[in-house]
Amino acid sequence: DKPKSPAAAFDPVADQDQGVNITVETPAIKEINERRKKRAGELKGHFEAGRVGEGNDAHVAEREAGDLAGKDKAAFKKLVNAENDDRENLVKEILKANKLADDQLANVRAIYAKALRKVAAVGWWFQTAKGTWLKKTAEHQKKLEKDEEIDQ
């Protein structure tokens, strides 16, 4: 199984976590995902280089971007900020589409972050629900596919 890009659609059956459908589609969600697909290739290179990882807040977290300078660093920060703005708006749209109260935002964010950990490629960095940073291994992937949380 080839890992999906971070912008790829998730499996609607697997992603019915706690009654929250994170694959729900609305015009706003489609628009957000179109923008995310356009930047997925560029982001993928930064994931592979270890400059960013999947944060446990469903955002892309900057990790080690010390090899970038000047225009490259500015473009990198702009890319990460655009992705995180879209991810935040996506989580809010998922909340709205599932007709959940605003106090459920953190829960929806955690569910979405869990799905992002699952589709991240082996070799990419991710943050566990408890906040530990790990470089994803095949063993991590097996646990995530069984919906087991990695709690190192």
XYZ file of C-alpha atoms in Angstrom:
152
model
C 0.000 0.000 0.000
C 1.421 3.319 -1.074
C 0.894 6.122 1.466
C -1.491 8.876 0.419
C -0.498 12.514 0.305
C -1.528 14.610 3.303
C -4.225 16.184 1.126
C -5.652 12.856 0.016
C -9.196 11.947 0.936
C -9.614 9.561 3.825
C -11.654 6.371 3.892
C -15.132 7.390 5.104
C -15.712 4.092 6.906
C -12.393 4.087 8.759
C -12.749 7.722 9.684
C -16.068 7.499 11.534
C -14.289 8.160 14.817
C -16.558 8.857 17.783
C -19.414 9.565 15.384
C -17.485 12.318 13.593
C -17.315 12.032 9.811
C -14.075 13.774 8.829
C -14.630 12.984 5.145
C -17.856 14.967 4.933
C -17.969 17.164 1.827
C -19.390 20.638 1.548
C -18.572 23.320 -1.037
C -16.282 25.021 1.523
C -14.468 21.755 2.326
C -14.016 20.978 -1.393
C -12.511 24.428 -1.928
C -10.105 24.000 1.007
C -9.038 20.538 -0.182
C -8.417 21.831 -3.721
C -5.975 24.399 -2.323
C -4.331 21.721 -0.167
C -3.917 19.376 -3.164
C -2.105 22.138 -5.059
C 0.507 22.489 -2.323
C 0.748 18.768 -1.388
C 3.700 18.062 -3.686
C 5.727 20.931 -2.303
C 4.860 19.989 1.281
C 5.802 16.359 0.610
C 9.420 17.385 -0.025
C 9.525 19.179 3.335
C 8.015 16.139 5.105
C 10.602 13.883 3.445
C 13.433 16.240 4.427
C 12.196 16.248 8.043
C 11.626 20.018 8.022
C 7.991 19.508 9.031
C 5.947 16.838 10.737
C 2.304 16.072 11.464
C 1.447 17.820 14.709
C -1.037 16.374 17.182
C -3.171 19.502 16.660
C -3.786 18.590 12.979
C -1.356 21.303 11.872
C 1.934 20.973 10.036
C 4.636 21.644 12.606
C 7.982 23.137 11.668
C 10.791 20.900 12.897
C 14.235 21.385 11.351
C 14.320 24.069 8.676
C 17.844 25.273 9.450
C 19.032 24.228 6.001
C 16.812 26.915 4.431
C 17.717 30.591 4.209
C 16.520 33.796 2.618
C 13.837 33.396 -0.047
C 13.653 29.622 0.489
C 12.973 30.057 4.214
C 10.347 32.749 3.521
C 8.621 30.543 0.910
C 8.720 27.605 3.344
C 7.096 29.638 6.142
C 4.448 30.955 3.738
C 3.690 27.380 2.596
C 3.381 26.066 6.174
C 1.190 29.007 7.217
C -1.122 28.564 4.201
C -1.467 24.834 4.915
C -2.179 25.436 8.597
C -4.738 28.143 7.835
C -6.521 25.707 5.516
C -6.303 22.846 8.018
C -7.766 25.033 10.760
C -10.607 26.140 8.494
C -11.136 22.525 7.401
C -11.489 21.330 10.995
C -14.004 24.117 11.653
C -15.975 23.163 8.524
C -15.964 19.479 9.576
C -17.305 20.570 12.976
C -20.062 22.588 11.290
C -20.957 19.868 8.750
C -21.273 17.306 11.570
C -23.561 19.744 13.422
C -21.339 19.683 16.499
C -21.058 22.381 19.134
C -18.001 24.642 19.182
C -16.813 22.933 22.371
C -16.142 19.826 20.234
C -13.463 21.599 18.126
C -10.527 20.129 20.084
C -12.042 16.648 19.728
C -12.504 17.033 15.952
C -8.953 18.389 15.665
C -7.615 15.328 17.556
C -9.602 12.927 15.343
C -8.312 14.631 12.196
C -4.726 14.614 13.528
C -5.050 10.873 14.166
C -6.157 10.354 10.544
C -3.212 12.431 9.315
C -0.779 10.273 11.326
C -2.290 7.228 9.655
C -1.734 8.505 6.087
C 1.700 10.018 6.726
C 4.450 8.131 4.916
C 6.954 5.938 6.716
C 9.991 8.136 7.376
C 7.942 11.277 8.072
C 7.831 12.821 11.534
C 4.635 12.873 13.560
C 3.601 13.891 17.039
C 1.785 11.372 19.209
C -1.424 12.345 20.968
C 0.715 12.842 24.099
C 3.115 15.178 22.269
C 6.148 12.968 21.627
C 7.835 13.383 18.232
C 8.620 10.151 16.362
C 9.916 9.304 12.905
C 7.277 6.980 11.471
C 8.291 3.351 11.031
C 6.539 0.383 9.433
C 5.738 -0.798 12.976
C 4.060 2.536 13.761
C 2.037 2.188 10.555
C 0.798 -1.273 11.567
C -0.346 0.060 14.952
C -2.059 3.071 13.389
C -3.881 0.881 10.856
C -5.266 -1.141 13.781
C -6.373 2.164 15.367
C -3.875 1.669 18.170
C -2.466 4.898 19.532
C 1.307 5.165 19.768
C 2.039 6.467 23.235
C 5.813 6.631 23.451
